[in-house]
mmCIF file of C-alpha atoms in Angstrom:
data_model
loop_
_atom_site.group_PDB
_atom_site.id
_atom_site.type_symbol
_atom_site.label_atom_id
_atom_site.label_comp_id
_atom_site.label_asym_id
_atom_site.label_seq_id
_atom_site.Cartn_x
_atom_site.Cartn_y
_atom_site.Cartn_z
ATOM 1 C CA MET A 21 -105.570 -33.924 -6.152
ATOM 2 C CA TYR A 22 -103.906 -37.340 -6.405
ATOM 3 C CA TYR A 23 -105.581 -40.615 -7.288
ATOM 4 C CA HIS A 24 -103.755 -43.674 -5.996
ATOM 5 C CA ARG A 25 -102.371 -46.059 -8.590
ATOM 6 C CA ILE A 26 -102.569 -49.847 -8.490
ATOM 7 C CA ALA A 27 -98.904 -50.053 -9.517
ATOM 8 C CA GLU A 28 -97.933 -48.589 -6.122
ATOM 9 C CA ASN A 29 -98.248 -52.109 -4.705
ATOM 10 C CA LEU A 30 -95.903 -53.490 -7.338
ATOM 11 C CA VAL A 31 -93.343 -50.739 -6.676
ATOM 12 C CA ARG A 32 -93.341 -51.596 -2.962
ATOM 13 C CA LYS A 33 -92.899 -55.270 -3.762
ATOM 14 C CA TYR A 34 -90.039 -54.696 -6.200
ATOM 15 C CA LEU A 35 -88.188 -52.407 -3.779
ATOM 16 C CA GLU A 36 -87.808 -55.473 -1.558
ATOM 17 C CA LEU A 37 -86.691 -57.729 -4.417
ATOM 18 C CA PHE A 38 -84.292 -55.692 -6.586
ATOM 19 C CA PRO A 39 -81.351 -53.320 -6.012
ATOM 20 C CA VAL A 40 -82.800 -51.072 -8.736
ATOM 21 C CA VAL A 41 -86.424 -50.512 -9.729
ATOM 22 C CA GLY A 42 -87.197 -49.040 -13.144
ATOM 23 C CA LEU A 43 -90.457 -47.277 -13.948
ATOM 24 C CA MET A 44 -91.216 -46.756 -17.628
ATOM 25 C CA GLY A 45 -94.236 -45.452 -19.453
ATOM 26 C CA PRO A 46 -95.503 -42.839 -21.857
ATOM 27 C CA ARG A 47 -94.933 -39.166 -21.174
ATOM 28 C CA GLN A 48 -97.417 -37.790 -18.591
ATOM 29 C CA SER A 49 -98.579 -41.211 -17.356
ATOM 30 C CA GLY A 50 -97.946 -40.142 -13.754
ATOM 31 C CA LYS A 51 -94.603 -41.806 -12.988
ATOM 32 C CA SER A 52 -92.985 -38.894 -11.136
ATOM 33 C CA THR A 53 -96.164 -37.919 -9.301
ATOM 34 C CA MET A 54 -96.811 -41.459 -8.085
ATOM 35 C CA LEU A 55 -93.270 -41.934 -6.767
ATOM 36 C CA ARG A 56 -93.144 -38.551 -5.064
ATOM 37 C CA LYS A 57 -96.509 -39.101 -3.379
ATOM 38 C CA MET A 58 -95.856 -42.631 -2.148
ATOM 39 C CA LEU A 59 -92.172 -42.192 -1.223
ATOM 40 C CA LYS A 60 -91.919 -38.500 -0.347
ATOM 41 C CA ASN A 61 -90.475 -39.095 3.135
ATOM 42 C CA GLU A 62 -88.309 -42.050 2.141
ATOM 43 C CA TYR A 63 -86.437 -41.116 -1.054
ATOM 44 C CA THR A 64 -84.519 -38.152 -2.436
ATOM 45 C CA TYR A 65 -85.975 -37.048 -5.774
ATOM 46 C CA LEU A 66 -83.814 -35.713 -8.632
ATOM 47 C CA THR A 67 -84.940 -35.142 -12.203
ATOM 48 C CA PHE A 68 -82.597 -34.990 -15.174
ATOM 49 C CA ASP A 69 -85.198 -32.886 -16.932
ATOM 50 C CA ASP A 70 -83.635 -30.121 -14.834
ATOM 51 C CA PHE A 71 -80.509 -28.784 -16.545
ATOM 52 C CA GLU A 72 -79.015 -27.807 -13.192
ATOM 53 C CA VAL A 73 -79.179 -31.433 -12.067
ATOM 54 C CA ARG A 74 -77.609 -32.526 -15.352
ATOM 55 C CA ASP A 75 -74.796 -30.013 -14.868
ATOM 56 C CA LEU A 76 -74.300 -31.209 -11.307
ATOM 57 C CA PHE A 77 -73.857 -34.746 -12.606
ATOM 58 C CA TYR A 78 -71.523 -33.913 -15.482
ATOM 59 C CA ASN A 79 -69.337 -31.586 -13.407
ATOM 60 C CA ASP A 80 -68.232 -34.595 -11.346
ATOM 61 C CA PRO A 81 -70.113 -37.872 -11.985
ATOM 62 C CA LYS A 82 -68.264 -39.833 -9.295
ATOM 63 C CA LYS A 83 -68.886 -37.188 -6.666
ATOM 64 C CA PHE A 84 -72.541 -37.054 -7.713
ATOM 65 C CA ILE A 85 -73.084 -40.807 -7.344
ATOM 66 C CA ALA A 86 -71.121 -40.862 -4.094
ATOM 67 C CA LYS A 87 -73.608 -38.351 -2.690
ATOM 68 C CA TYR A 88 -76.764 -39.845 -4.194
ATOM 69 C CA ASN A 89 -76.437 -43.608 -3.862
ATOM 70 C CA ARG A 90 -79.009 -44.519 -1.240
ATOM 71 C CA LYS A 91 -82.785 -44.225 -1.414
ATOM 72 C CA VAL A 92 -82.801 -41.984 -4.470
ATOM 73 C CA ILE A 93 -85.161 -41.485 -7.415
ATOM 74 C CA PHE A 94 -83.499 -40.504 -10.696
ATOM 75 C CA ASP A 95 -86.293 -39.190 -12.912
ATOM 76 C CA GLU A 96 -85.883 -39.117 -16.725
ATOM 77 C CA ALA A 97 -82.711 -41.174 -16.368
ATOM 78 C CA GLN A 98 -82.599 -41.894 -20.105
ATOM 79 C CA TYR A 99 -81.060 -38.459 -20.633
ATOM 80 C CA ILE A 100 -77.874 -39.510 -18.783
ATOM 81 C CA PRO A 101 -76.463 -42.734 -20.270
ATOM 82 C CA GLU A 102 -73.299 -42.326 -18.180
ATOM 83 C CA LEU A 103 -75.384 -42.784 -15.022
ATOM 84 C CA PHE A 104 -76.147 -46.451 -15.634
ATOM 85 C CA PRO A 105 -72.625 -47.950 -15.308
ATOM 86 C CA LEU A 106 -72.096 -45.900 -12.138
ATOM 87 C CA VAL A 107 -75.281 -47.305 -10.632
ATOM 88 C CA LYS A 108 -74.094 -50.773 -11.663
ATOM 89 C CA GLN A 109 -70.828 -50.291 -9.762
ATOM 90 C CA ILE A 110 -72.675 -49.264 -6.599
ATOM 91 C CA VAL A 111 -75.060 -52.212 -6.887
ATOM 92 C CA ASP A 112 -72.318 -54.755 -7.556
ATOM 93 C CA ASN A 113 -70.454 -53.638 -4.448
ATOM 94 C CA ASP A 114 -73.487 -54.521 -2.324
ATOM 95 C CA ARG A 115 -75.721 -56.732 -4.438
ATOM 96 C CA PHE A 116 -78.221 -57.607 -1.725
ATOM 97 C CA ASN A 117 -78.920 -54.052 -0.617
ATOM 98 C CA TYR A 118 -82.332 -53.778 -2.233
ATOM 99 C CA GLY A 119 -84.377 -50.754 -3.209
ATOM 100 C CA ASN A 120 -81.706 -48.051 -3.178
ATOM 101 C CA PHE A 121 -82.267 -46.763 -6.713
ATOM 102 C CA ILE A 122 -85.411 -45.959 -8.655
ATOM 103 C CA LEU A 123 -84.961 -44.941 -12.296
ATOM 104 C CA THR A 124 -87.763 -43.547 -14.434
ATOM 105 C CA GLY A 125 -87.975 -42.900 -18.151
ATOM 106 C CA SER A 126 -90.499 -41.915 -20.785
ATOM 107 C CA GLY A 127 -90.719 -44.893 -23.102
ATOM 108 C CA GLN A 128 -88.550 -47.969 -23.280
ATOM 109 C CA PHE A 129 -86.379 -47.299 -26.327
ATOM 110 C CA LEU A 130 -83.473 -45.518 -24.625
ATOM 111 C CA MET A 131 -84.095 -46.911 -21.153
ATOM 112 C CA GLY A 132 -84.098 -50.441 -22.526
ATOM 113 C CA LYS A 133 -80.802 -49.906 -24.310
ATOM 114 C CA HIS A 134 -79.049 -48.528 -21.227
ATOM 115 C CA ILE A 135 -80.498 -51.215 -18.958
ATOM 116 C CA SER A 136 -79.500 -54.087 -21.224
ATOM 117 C CA GLU A 137 -75.959 -52.741 -21.340
ATOM 118 C CA SER A 138 -75.470 -52.027 -17.623
ATOM 119 C CA LEU A 139 -78.255 -53.226 -15.334
ATOM 120 C CA ALA A 140 -79.473 -56.544 -16.729
ATOM 121 C CA GLY A 141 -80.319 -58.877 -13.848
ATOM 122 C CA ARG A 142 -80.126 -56.047 -11.323
ATOM 123 C CA ILE A 143 -83.335 -54.161 -12.060
ATOM 124 C CA GLY A 144 -87.043 -54.893 -11.815
ATOM 125 C CA MET A 145 -89.003 -53.070 -14.510
ATOM 126 C CA ILE A 146 -92.538 -51.747 -14.047
ATOM 127 C CA PRO A 147 -94.530 -50.137 -16.888
ATOM 128 C CA LEU A 148 -96.893 -47.354 -15.778
ATOM 129 C CA MET A 149 -99.610 -46.528 -18.284
ATOM 130 C CA PRO A 150 -102.358 -43.888 -18.202
ATOM 131 C CA MET A 151 -104.953 -44.610 -15.532
ATOM 132 C CA GLN A 152 -107.019 -47.777 -15.476
ATOM 133 C CA LEU A 153 -110.750 -47.278 -15.287
ATOM 134 C CA ASN A 154 -110.886 -48.633 -11.723
ATOM 135 C CA GLU A 155 -108.302 -46.037 -10.614
ATOM 136 C CA ILE A 156 -110.640 -43.224 -11.694
ATOM 137 C CA PRO A 157 -113.539 -42.043 -9.471
ATOM 138 C CA SER A 158 -116.802 -43.668 -10.545
ATOM 139 C CA GLY A 159 -118.395 -40.340 -11.470
ATOM 140 C CA LYS A 160 -115.658 -39.705 -14.023
ATOM 141 C CA GLN A 161 -115.258 -43.185 -15.474
ATOM 142 C CA HIS A 162 -117.709 -42.940 -18.356
ATOM 143 C CA LYS A 163 -116.208 -39.729 -19.680
ATOM 144 C CA ALA A 164 -112.673 -41.112 -19.267
ATOM 145 C CA VAL A 165 -113.503 -43.850 -21.769
ATOM 146 C CA TYR A 166 -113.992 -41.234 -24.472
ATOM 147 C CA SER A 167 -111.878 -38.331 -23.312
ATOM 148 C CA GLY A 168 -108.698 -39.952 -22.041
ATOM 149 C CA SER A 169 -107.123 -41.400 -18.916
ATOM 150 C CA TYR A 170 -103.919 -39.410 -18.520
ATOM 151 C CA PRO A 171 -103.883 -38.341 -14.840
ATOM 152 C CA GLU A 172 -103.623 -34.595 -15.471
ATOM 153 C CA LEU A 173 -106.689 -34.659 -17.717
ATOM 154 C CA VAL A 174 -108.699 -36.706 -15.234
ATOM 155 C CA VAL A 175 -107.801 -34.422 -12.319
ATOM 156 C CA ARG A 176 -108.884 -31.281 -14.166
ATOM 157 C CA ASN A 177 -112.042 -32.874 -15.589
ATOM 158 C CA TRP A 178 -110.690 -32.740 -19.142
ATOM 159 C CA ALA A 179 -110.700 -28.934 -19.286
ATOM 160 C CA GLY A 180 -108.743 -27.860 -22.370
ATOM 161 C CA ARG A 181 -108.556 -31.444 -23.600
ATOM 162 C CA GLN A 182 -107.961 -30.566 -27.266
ATOM 163 C CA ALA A 183 -105.154 -28.153 -26.419
ATOM 164 C CA TRP A 184 -103.640 -30.709 -24.027
ATOM 165 C CA TYR A 185 -103.434 -33.439 -26.683
ATOM 166 C CA ASN A 186 -102.102 -30.956 -29.231
ATOM 167 C CA ALA A 187 -99.299 -30.006 -26.846
ATOM 168 C CA TYR A 188 -98.736 -33.653 -25.928
ATOM 169 C CA LEU A 189 -98.171 -34.696 -29.528
ATOM 170 C CA GLU A 190 -96.019 -31.671 -30.252
ATOM 171 C CA THR A 191 -93.771 -32.458 -27.281
ATOM 172 C CA TYR A 192 -93.677 -36.142 -28.190
ATOM 173 C CA ILE A 193 -92.748 -35.483 -31.809
ATOM 174 C CA GLN A 194 -90.326 -32.630 -31.184
ATOM 175 C CA LYS A 195 -88.599 -34.024 -28.081
ATOM 176 C CA ASP A 196 -88.986 -37.778 -27.690
ATOM 177 C CA LEU A 197 -88.885 -38.815 -31.334
ATOM 178 C CA ARG A 198 -85.713 -36.906 -32.048
ATOM 179 C CA GLN A 199 -84.018 -38.798 -29.243
ATOM 180 C CA MET A 200 -85.259 -42.151 -30.422
ATOM 181 C CA THR A 201 -84.728 -41.971 -34.159
ATOM 182 C CA ASN A 202 -84.124 -39.665 -37.092
ATOM 183 C CA ILE A 203 -87.500 -38.814 -38.627
ATOM 184 C CA SER A 204 -86.921 -36.403 -41.477
ATOM 185 C CA ASP A 205 -90.544 -36.106 -42.621
ATOM 186 C CA LEU A 206 -92.647 -35.248 -39.581
ATOM 187 C CA HIS A 207 -95.742 -34.659 -41.722
ATOM 188 C CA ALA A 208 -95.558 -38.196 -43.121
ATOM 189 C CA PHE A 209 -95.036 -39.566 -39.607
ATOM 190 C CA THR A 210 -98.130 -37.737 -38.344
ATOM 191 C CA THR A 211 -100.100 -39.064 -41.322
ATOM 192 C CA PHE A 212 -98.961 -42.578 -40.406
ATOM 193 C CA LEU A 213 -100.041 -42.080 -36.790
ATOM 194 C CA ARG A 214 -103.502 -40.890 -37.860
ATOM 195 C CA PHE A 215 -103.770 -43.770 -40.324
ATOM 196 C CA LEU A 216 -103.099 -46.227 -37.497
ATOM 197 C CA ALA A 217 -105.730 -44.493 -35.352
ATOM 198 C CA ALA A 218 -108.301 -44.903 -38.117
ATOM 199 C CA ASN A 219 -107.521 -48.618 -38.366
ATOM 200 C CA VAL A 220 -107.294 -49.761 -34.755
ATOM 201 C CA THR A 221 -108.201 -53.382 -33.959
ATOM 202 C CA GLN A 222 -107.340 -54.366 -37.538
ATOM 203 C CA THR A 223 -104.549 -56.729 -38.524
ATOM 204 C CA LEU A 224 -101.461 -54.758 -39.429
ATOM 205 C CA ASN A 225 -100.620 -54.499 -43.135
ATOM 206 C CA LEU A 226 -97.577 -52.287 -43.598
ATOM 207 C CA SER A 227 -97.461 -52.979 -47.332
ATOM 208 C CA GLY A 228 -100.972 -51.606 -47.712
ATOM 209 C CA ILE A 229 -100.184 -48.560 -45.570
ATOM 210 C CA SER A 230 -97.009 -47.986 -47.591
ATOM 211 C CA ARG A 231 -99.057 -47.802 -50.789
ATOM 212 C CA GLU A 232 -101.590 -45.473 -49.172
ATOM 213 C CA ILE A 233 -99.183 -42.865 -47.783
ATOM 214 C CA GLY A 234 -96.135 -43.324 -50.011
ATOM 215 C CA VAL A 235 -93.573 -44.301 -47.363
ATOM 216 C CA SER A 236 -91.401 -47.419 -47.593
ATOM 217 C CA VAL A 237 -92.225 -50.500 -45.522
ATOM 218 C CA THR A 238 -88.756 -50.336 -43.955
ATOM 219 C CA THR A 239 -89.386 -46.797 -42.725
ATOM 220 C CA LEU A 240 -92.882 -47.657 -41.498
ATOM 221 C CA SER A 241 -91.480 -50.619 -39.543
ATOM 222 C CA ARG A 242 -89.016 -48.304 -37.820
ATOM 223 C CA TRP A 243 -91.739 -45.765 -37.018
ATOM 224 C CA LEU A 244 -93.983 -48.519 -35.687
ATOM 225 C CA SER A 245 -91.217 -49.711 -33.371
ATOM 226 C CA VAL A 246 -90.761 -46.172 -32.049
ATOM 227 C CA LEU A 247 -94.493 -45.760 -31.370
ATOM 228 C CA GLU A 248 -94.569 -49.095 -29.582
ATOM 229 C CA SER A 249 -91.433 -48.314 -27.561
ATOM 230 C CA SER A 250 -92.958 -45.051 -26.367
ATOM 231 C CA TYR A 251 -96.235 -46.775 -25.394
ATOM 232 C CA ILE A 252 -98.395 -44.762 -27.782
ATOM 233 C CA ILE A 253 -99.543 -47.982 -29.425
ATOM 234 C CA PHE A 254 -99.201 -51.680 -28.737
ATOM 235 C CA LEU A 255 -99.461 -54.750 -30.921
ATOM 236 C CA LEU A 256 -101.536 -57.783 -30.023
ATOM 237 C CA GLN A 257 -99.947 -60.905 -31.421
ATOM 238 C CA PRO A 258 -101.895 -63.902 -32.781
ATOM 239 C CA TYR A 259 -102.237 -67.036 -30.668
ATOM 240 C CA PHE A 260 -100.695 -70.291 -31.854
ATOM 241 C CA ARG A 261 -101.062 -73.683 -30.232
ATOM 242 C CA ASN A 262 -100.818 -76.763 -32.431
ATOM 243 C CA LEU A 263 -103.292 -75.386 -34.938
ATOM 244 C CA GLY A 264 -101.202 -75.536 -38.091
ATOM 245 C CA LYS A 265 -101.195 -72.950 -40.849
ATOM 246 C CA ARG A 266 -104.862 -71.993 -40.825
ATOM 247 C CA LEU A 267 -104.230 -68.974 -38.610
ATOM 248 C CA VAL A 268 -103.826 -65.301 -39.393
ATOM 249 C CA LYS A 269 -100.264 -64.402 -38.416
ATOM 250 C CA SER A 270 -100.191 -60.579 -38.503
ATOM 251 C CA PRO A 271 -100.603 -58.621 -35.226
ATOM 252 C CA LYS A 272 -103.460 -56.238 -34.496
ATOM 253 C CA ILE A 273 -102.936 -52.565 -33.671
ATOM 254 C CA TYR A 274 -104.268 -50.781 -30.557
ATOM 255 C CA PHE A 275 -103.774 -47.396 -28.897
ATOM 256 C CA MET A 276 -102.920 -47.312 -25.202
ATOM 257 C CA ASP A 277 -105.185 -44.309 -24.534
ATOM 258 C CA THR A 278 -108.621 -44.011 -26.113
ATOM 259 C CA GLY A 279 -108.606 -40.258 -25.500
ATOM 260 C CA LEU A 280 -105.629 -39.887 -27.818
ATOM 261 C CA LEU A 281 -107.346 -42.245 -30.246
ATOM 262 C CA SER A 282 -110.502 -40.114 -30.372
ATOM 263 C CA PHE A 283 -108.388 -36.952 -30.687
ATOM 264 C CA LEU A 284 -106.456 -38.333 -33.664
ATOM 265 C CA THR A 285 -109.609 -39.506 -35.424
ATOM 266 C CA GLY A 286 -111.404 -36.194 -34.843
ATOM 267 C CA LEU A 287 -114.090 -37.609 -32.570
ATOM 268 C CA HIS A 288 -115.277 -35.478 -29.653
ATOM 269 C CA TYR A 289 -116.886 -36.563 -26.409
ATOM 270 C CA SER A 290 -120.160 -34.754 -27.177
ATOM 271 C CA GLN A 291 -120.373 -36.434 -30.587
ATOM 272 C CA MET A 292 -119.779 -39.862 -29.105
ATOM 273 C CA GLU A 293 -122.423 -39.347 -26.454
ATOM 274 C CA ASP A 294 -125.016 -37.978 -28.878
ATOM 275 C CA ASN A 295 -124.410 -40.566 -31.577
ATOM 276 C CA GLY A 296 -123.584 -43.609 -29.456
ATOM 277 C CA ILE A 297 -120.294 -43.877 -31.286
ATOM 278 C CA MET A 298 -118.659 -46.254 -28.797
ATOM 279 C CA THR A 299 -119.147 -49.199 -31.064
ATOM 280 C CA GLY A 300 -116.988 -51.687 -32.872
ATOM 281 C CA GLN A 301 -113.360 -50.680 -33.118
ATOM 282 C CA PHE A 302 -113.418 -47.970 -30.433
ATOM 283 C CA PHE A 303 -115.069 -50.237 -27.842
ATOM 284 C CA GLU A 304 -112.721 -53.120 -28.595
ATOM 285 C CA ASN A 305 -109.683 -50.839 -28.350
ATOM 286 C CA PHE A 306 -110.895 -49.566 -24.979
ATOM 287 C CA ILE A 307 -111.385 -53.042 -23.502
ATOM 288 C CA VAL A 308 -108.107 -54.429 -24.848
ATOM 289 C CA SER A 309 -106.149 -51.392 -23.631
ATOM 290 C CA GLU A 310 -107.708 -51.792 -20.179
ATOM 291 C CA LEU A 311 -106.625 -55.422 -20.136
ATOM 292 C CA ARG A 312 -103.104 -54.428 -21.146
ATOM 293 C CA LYS A 313 -102.930 -51.806 -18.386
ATOM 294 C CA GLN A 314 -104.134 -54.250 -15.749
ATOM 295 C CA LEU A 315 -101.561 -56.838 -16.789
ATOM 296 C CA TYR A 316 -98.793 -54.234 -16.611
ATOM 297 C CA HIS A 317 -99.825 -52.686 -13.297
ATOM 298 C CA SER A 318 -100.427 -55.982 -11.492
ATOM 299 C CA GLY A 319 -97.087 -57.445 -12.556
ATOM 300 C CA SER A 320 -98.956 -60.445 -13.911
ATOM 301 C CA GLY A 321 -97.085 -62.919 -16.050
ATOM 302 C CA VAL A 322 -100.245 -63.632 -18.059
ATOM 303 C CA ARG A 323 -99.760 -63.111 -21.792
ATOM 304 C CA MET A 324 -102.432 -61.636 -24.063
ATOM 305 C CA PHE A 325 -103.207 -62.666 -27.652
ATOM 306 C CA PHE A 326 -105.994 -62.759 -30.213
ATOM 307 C CA PHE A 327 -107.061 -65.700 -32.363
ATOM 308 C CA ARG A 328 -108.268 -65.640 -35.955
ATOM 309 C CA THR A 329 -108.398 -68.327 -38.615
ATOM 310 C CA SER A 330 -108.046 -67.686 -42.339
ATOM 311 C CA HIS A 331 -111.799 -68.426 -42.546
ATOM 312 C CA GLY A 332 -112.654 -65.476 -40.322
ATOM 313 C CA GLU A 333 -113.331 -67.250 -37.025
ATOM 314 C CA GLU A 334 -112.015 -64.947 -34.315
ATOM 315 C CA ILE A 335 -111.662 -64.602 -30.568
ATOM 316 C CA ASP A 336 -110.830 -61.039 -29.580
ATOM 317 C CA VAL A 337 -108.638 -61.804 -26.567
ATOM 318 C CA ILE A 338 -106.941 -64.879 -25.167
ATOM 319 C CA LEU A 339 -105.293 -64.601 -21.746
ATOM 320 C CA ASP A 340 -102.661 -67.329 -21.667
ATOM 321 C CA HIS A 341 -101.725 -68.486 -18.164
ATOM 322 C CA GLY A 342 -99.577 -71.351 -19.395
ATOM 323 C CA ASP A 343 -101.788 -74.032 -17.838
ATOM 324 C CA ARG A 344 -105.046 -72.526 -19.083
ATOM 325 C CA ALA A 345 -106.380 -70.046 -21.637
ATOM 326 C CA ASP A 346 -109.207 -67.611 -20.813
ATOM 327 C CA LEU A 347 -111.241 -66.566 -23.865
ATOM 328 C CA ILE A 348 -112.862 -63.116 -24.144
ATOM 329 C CA GLU A 349 -115.241 -61.905 -26.843
ATOM 330 C CA ILE A 350 -115.897 -58.147 -27.070
ATOM 331 C CA LYS A 351 -119.246 -56.906 -28.390
ATOM 332 C CA ALA A 352 -120.246 -53.242 -28.596
ATOM 333 C CA SER A 353 -123.959 -54.073 -28.507
ATOM 334 C CA HIS A 354 -126.173 -52.752 -25.695
ATOM 335 C CA SER A 355 -128.322 -55.897 -25.780
ATOM 336 C CA TYR A 356 -127.318 -59.529 -25.444
ATOM 337 C CA ARG A 357 -127.817 -61.826 -28.433
ATOM 338 C CA PRO A 358 -127.482 -65.624 -28.347
ATOM 339 C CA LEU A 359 -125.227 -65.611 -31.413
ATOM 340 C CA PHE A 360 -122.536 -63.852 -29.328
ATOM 341 C CA HIS A 361 -121.483 -67.112 -27.720
ATOM 342 C CA LYS A 362 -121.409 -69.249 -30.891
ATOM 343 C CA ILE A 363 -117.701 -68.780 -31.569
ATOM 344 C CA LEU A 364 -116.860 -69.576 -27.941
ATOM 345 C CA GLU A 365 -118.879 -72.778 -28.199
ATOM 346 C CA ARG A 366 -117.100 -73.871 -31.380
ATOM 347 C CA LEU A 367 -113.523 -73.151 -30.321
ATOM 348 C CA ASP A 368 -112.111 -74.942 -27.306
ATOM 349 C CA PHE A 369 -108.603 -74.477 -25.920
ATOM 350 C CA GLY A 370 -109.002 -76.804 -22.949
ATOM 351 C CA ARG A 371 -108.962 -75.385 -19.419
ATOM 352 C CA GLY A 372 -109.996 -71.780 -18.907
ATOM 353 C CA SER A 373 -113.010 -69.491 -18.647
ATOM 354 C CA LYS A 374 -115.118 -68.023 -21.447
ATOM 355 C CA ARG A 375 -116.347 -64.433 -21.171
ATOM 356 C CA ILE A 376 -118.341 -62.011 -23.309
ATOM 357 C CA VAL A 377 -117.906 -58.292 -22.616
ATOM 358 C CA TYR A 378 -120.641 -55.970 -23.889
ATOM 359 C CA GLN A 379 -122.406 -52.671 -23.106
ATOM 360 C CA GLY A 380 -125.655 -54.190 -21.856
ATOM 361 C CA LYS A 381 -126.671 -53.968 -18.198
ATOM 362 C CA THR A 382 -127.529 -57.602 -17.487
ATOM 363 C CA THR A 383 -125.292 -60.575 -16.742
ATOM 364 C CA GLU A 384 -126.135 -63.581 -18.895
ATOM 365 C CA ILE A 385 -124.975 -67.160 -18.238
ATOM 366 C CA ILE A 386 -125.151 -69.819 -20.942
ATOM 367 C CA ASP A 387 -123.572 -73.107 -19.857
ATOM 368 C CA ASP A 388 -119.944 -72.189 -19.079
ATOM 369 C CA ILE A 389 -120.070 -68.792 -20.847
ATOM 370 C CA VAL A 390 -120.743 -65.578 -18.901
ATOM 371 C CA ALA A 391 -121.658 -62.248 -20.537
ATOM 372 C CA PHE A 392 -120.742 -59.159 -18.459
ATOM 373 C CA ASN A 393 -121.390 -55.457 -18.692
ATOM 374 C CA TYR A 394 -117.956 -54.030 -19.443
ATOM 375 C CA MET A 395 -117.798 -51.932 -16.265
ATOM 376 C CA GLU A 396 -118.571 -54.965 -14.114
ATOM 377 C CA PHE A 397 -116.108 -57.086 -16.061
ATOM 378 C CA LEU A 398 -113.261 -54.643 -15.454
ATOM 379 C CA LYS A 399 -114.060 -54.565 -11.728
ATOM 380 C CA VAL A 400 -113.873 -58.334 -11.283
ATOM 381 C CA LEU A 401 -111.087 -58.925 -13.801
ATOM 382 C CA PRO A 402 -108.058 -58.896 -11.458
ATOM 383 C CA ALA A 403 -109.517 -61.548 -9.162
ATOM 384 C CA GLU A 404 -111.166 -63.575 -11.913
ATOM 385 C CA LEU A 405 -108.609 -63.757 -14.673
ATOM 386 C CA LEU A 406 -105.208 -62.319 -13.720
#
């Protein structure tokens, strides 16, 4: 079973614009599967996860690249840093021969380093995240919110979900982290990860976390960078536009996949359904992560921020188009309340729409402010706001 991905359109577009296309994302986000399904009759596929392929390369790199230099997918290319300058040589010999190479990698830490050194200006990068809600069949969407949107989990209806996330984290910590950085205390790192999960949507305070778990701010900053580079988390930066020093300047923390978030915090799908737990932080994280995925997969140049003053006035999301700013308030309530739109009435950034996203079923319109059910909002989002 394969569910088509929205990023397929962006891959096709970039293959006509760049000599090299790079596909990055977290482990198991579906990069290899998507490319093999959409390009199976057009490209040769080789993965450097296979030690035989690695040996084939290292036995004679020049012979290898001479054989595989046209319409080829190099999966997990971050394992072979020597590959990148060879690809550069091929590209520079025929700069306008587009779409010959596709490179994939789990995370951006190593891939970014190799690309900046060898392929800058020659490669179009596409992040592929776990599935967006509108890529998942409608009958599975509600459960995906709680249980996770990694393609393998969705396809198998989340059977063995707990074991899957256990194995996922073990592979991530044991394999990916050791490539990215030297983490001597894996227990402390796992504690940090769970601490972040318990404090999603909050402004980041590394000094406070340092006091709580007994790890230096310098070390926490390095760990945070690794988690961000591997797309486990992302940071939402505050919005500034001629508003002086009244603004909160620390970023907010979000997880890319709410299934991993619920796993790390010990919440189970049945508990969430029975107790109506999708409130507050969890709901906000879900909506913001969906926005982030849609921006990535559409190739949109729209930038995403939040806004908060030192007096506590806050807008959850600002989509900055350059010439306008769309404002989005996120409310976990199942019923609309007039006070929801007060902050949007008070704060004005000029041109742009104003939206409220909530769990209620009705659409409410108050002057220029529209309140949507979150499912409906995510359906119309690409056309409306991106």
